[in-house]
Amino acid sequence: QVRLVESGGGLAQAGGSLRLSCAVSGRTISSLRSYRMGWYRQAPGKEREFVASISSSGGSTDYADSVKGRFTISRDNAKNTVYLQMNSLKPEDTAMYYCNADHVVTRRIDWGQGTQVTVSA
């Protein structure tokens, strides 16, 4: 079983920054290099949407248009941790942010419980 725990959420002012972390653990984890990692978010009354993803090696990243140039996803495979640096935050970034792990072979996807980000105007 894979366990993902997000942290780093909280309240920020518009224009501010937050750094989210996603710690991955579990007895089936041999290496975080086996997983493509992603961040998603869900605002109240809206569907969950893609924010960013990073390849298993960290050499390739992808972002939603709404966060390009403001958010940066990164990973530290040695620490089994993925990060989302969020700069120039906007009130519309307010949402619950979820981390997911996509196994590159089995394509099993696991999710964390989420961390709340609230951006005030």
One Martini backbone bead per residue (centre of mass of N, CA, C, O) as a GRO file, in nm:
protein
  121
    1GLN     BB    1   0.097   0.035   0.021
    2VAL     BB    2   0.028   0.373  -0.049
    3ARG     BB    3   0.147   0.676   0.108
    4LEU     BB    4   0.008   1.010   0.116
    5VAL     BB    5   0.142   1.330   0.246
    6GLU     BB    6   0.029   1.639   0.290
    7SER     BB    7   0.184   1.972   0.303
    8GLY     BB    8   0.176   2.346   0.349
    9GLY     BB    9  -0.073   2.459   0.392
   10GLY     BB   10  -0.289   2.764   0.384
   11LEU     BB   11  -0.258   3.105   0.442
   12ALA     BB   12  -0.271   3.358   0.182
   13GLN     BB   13  -0.178   3.616  -0.001
   14ALA     BB   14  -0.187   3.790  -0.256
   15GLY     BB   15   0.136   3.720  -0.399
   16GLY     BB   16   0.217   3.485  -0.256
   17SER     BB   17   0.357   3.193  -0.079
   18LEU     BB   18   0.385   2.832  -0.127
   19ARG     BB   19   0.483   2.500   0.008
   20LEU     BB   20   0.440   2.186  -0.102
   21SER     BB   21   0.412   1.852   0.032
   22CYS     BB   22   0.494   1.495  -0.056
   23ALA     BB   23   0.482   1.207   0.127
   24VAL     BB   24   0.618   0.883   0.059
   25SER     BB   25   0.484   0.557   0.150
   26GLY     BB   26   0.551   0.207   0.192
   27ARG     BB   27   0.600  -0.132   0.137
   28THR     BB   28   0.588  -0.091  -0.195
   29ILE     BB   29   0.825   0.102  -0.178
   30SER     BB   30   1.127   0.114  -0.357
   31SER     BB   31   1.075   0.370  -0.554
   32LEU     BB   32   1.000   0.681  -0.674
   33ARG     BB   33   1.097   0.613  -0.971
   34SER     BB   34   0.813   0.449  -1.031
   35TYR     BB   35   0.687   0.751  -1.032
   36ARG     BB   36   0.446   0.956  -1.127
   37MET     BB   37   0.382   1.292  -1.036
   38GLY     BB   38   0.105   1.482  -0.880
   39TRP     BB   39  -0.111   1.774  -0.900
   40TYR     BB   40  -0.419   1.864  -0.748
   41ARG     BB   41  -0.748   2.034  -0.754
   42GLN     BB   42  -1.028   2.148  -0.529
   43ALA     BB   43  -1.301   2.331  -0.544
   44PRO     BB   44  -1.582   2.444  -0.447
   45GLY     BB   45  -1.806   2.298  -0.674
   46LYS     BB   46  -1.570   2.144  -0.815
   47GLU     BB   47  -1.358   1.987  -1.002
   48ARG     BB   48  -1.098   1.810  -1.038
   49GLU     BB   49  -0.766   1.939  -1.116
   50PHE     BB   50  -0.500   1.996  -1.292
   51VAL     BB   51  -0.160   2.119  -1.228
   52ALA     BB   52   0.087   1.895  -1.197
   53SER     BB   53   0.383   1.723  -1.334
   54ILE     BB   54   0.627   1.444  -1.293
   55SER     BB   55   0.858   1.254  -1.373
   56SER     BB   56   1.039   0.994  -1.251
   57SER     BB   57   1.318   1.162  -1.305
   58GLY     BB   58   1.246   1.488  -1.347
   59GLY     BB   59   1.278   1.578  -1.668
   60SER     BB   60   0.955   1.619  -1.666
   61THR     BB   61   0.701   1.870  -1.716
   62ASP     BB   62   0.362   1.979  -1.617
   63TYR     BB   63   0.106   2.235  -1.686
   64ALA     BB   64  -0.123   2.437  -1.619
   65ASP     BB   65  -0.210   2.733  -1.750
   66SER     BB   66  -0.291   2.873  -1.469
   67VAL     BB   67   0.031   2.809  -1.348
   68LYS     BB   68   0.218   2.911  -1.538
   69GLY     BB   69   0.503   3.073  -1.394
   70ARG     BB   70   0.421   3.006  -1.070
   71PHE     BB   71   0.466   2.700  -1.071
   72THR     BB   72   0.666   2.429  -0.908
   73ILE     BB   73   0.781   2.112  -0.976
   74SER     BB   74   0.928   1.862  -0.755
   75ARG     BB   75   1.193   1.618  -0.667
   76ASP     BB   76   1.297   1.369  -0.404
   77ASN     BB   77   1.385   1.047  -0.418
   78ALA     BB   78   1.547   1.010  -0.152
   79LYS     BB   79   1.280   1.138   0.016
   80ASN     BB   80   1.001   1.078  -0.102
   81THR     BB   81   0.947   1.376  -0.243
   82VAL     BB   82   0.709   1.630  -0.325
   83TYR     BB   83   0.676   1.951  -0.488
   84LEU     BB   84   0.500   2.283  -0.454
   85GLN     BB   85   0.566   2.584  -0.588
   86MET     BB   86   0.390   2.888  -0.491
   87ASN     BB   87   0.343   3.175  -0.677
   88SER     BB   88   0.153   3.434  -0.718
   89LEU     BB   89  -0.103   3.426  -0.571
   90LYS     BB   90  -0.453   3.351  -0.603
   91PRO     BB   91  -0.775   3.325  -0.520
   92GLU     BB   92  -0.817   3.092  -0.746
   93ASP     BB   93  -0.620   2.886  -0.576
   94THR     BB   94  -0.837   2.801  -0.406
   95ALA     BB   95  -0.790   2.478  -0.244
   96MET     BB   96  -0.761   2.144  -0.264
   97TYR     BB   97  -0.459   1.961  -0.239
   98TYR     BB   98  -0.335   1.692  -0.445
   99CYS     BB   99  -0.161   1.393  -0.441
  100ASN     BB  100  -0.001   1.175  -0.689
  101ALA     BB  101   0.058   0.821  -0.784
  102ASP     BB  102   0.209   0.684  -1.089
  103HIS     BB  103   0.266   0.388  -1.202
  104VAL     BB  104   0.463   0.304  -1.479
  105VAL     BB  105   0.348   0.000  -1.500
  106THR     BB  106   0.057  -0.046  -1.355
  107ARG     BB  107  -0.109   0.239  -1.318
  108ARG     BB  108  -0.134   0.298  -1.039
  109ILE     BB  109  -0.338   0.515  -0.828
  110ASP     BB  110  -0.255   0.743  -0.572
  111TRP     BB  111  -0.384   0.923  -0.282
  112GLY     BB  112  -0.426   1.182  -0.096
  113GLN     BB  113  -0.597   1.398   0.143
  114GLY     BB  114  -0.487   1.678   0.156
  115THR     BB  115  -0.443   2.045   0.122
  116GLN     BB  116  -0.515   2.360   0.227
  117VAL     BB  117  -0.577   2.650   0.016
  118THR     BB  118  -0.575   3.005   0.102
  119VAL     BB  119  -0.661   3.305  -0.081
  120SER     BB  120  -0.635   3.638  -0.028
  121ALA     BB  121  -0.709   3.967  -0.148
   0.00000   0.00000   0.00000
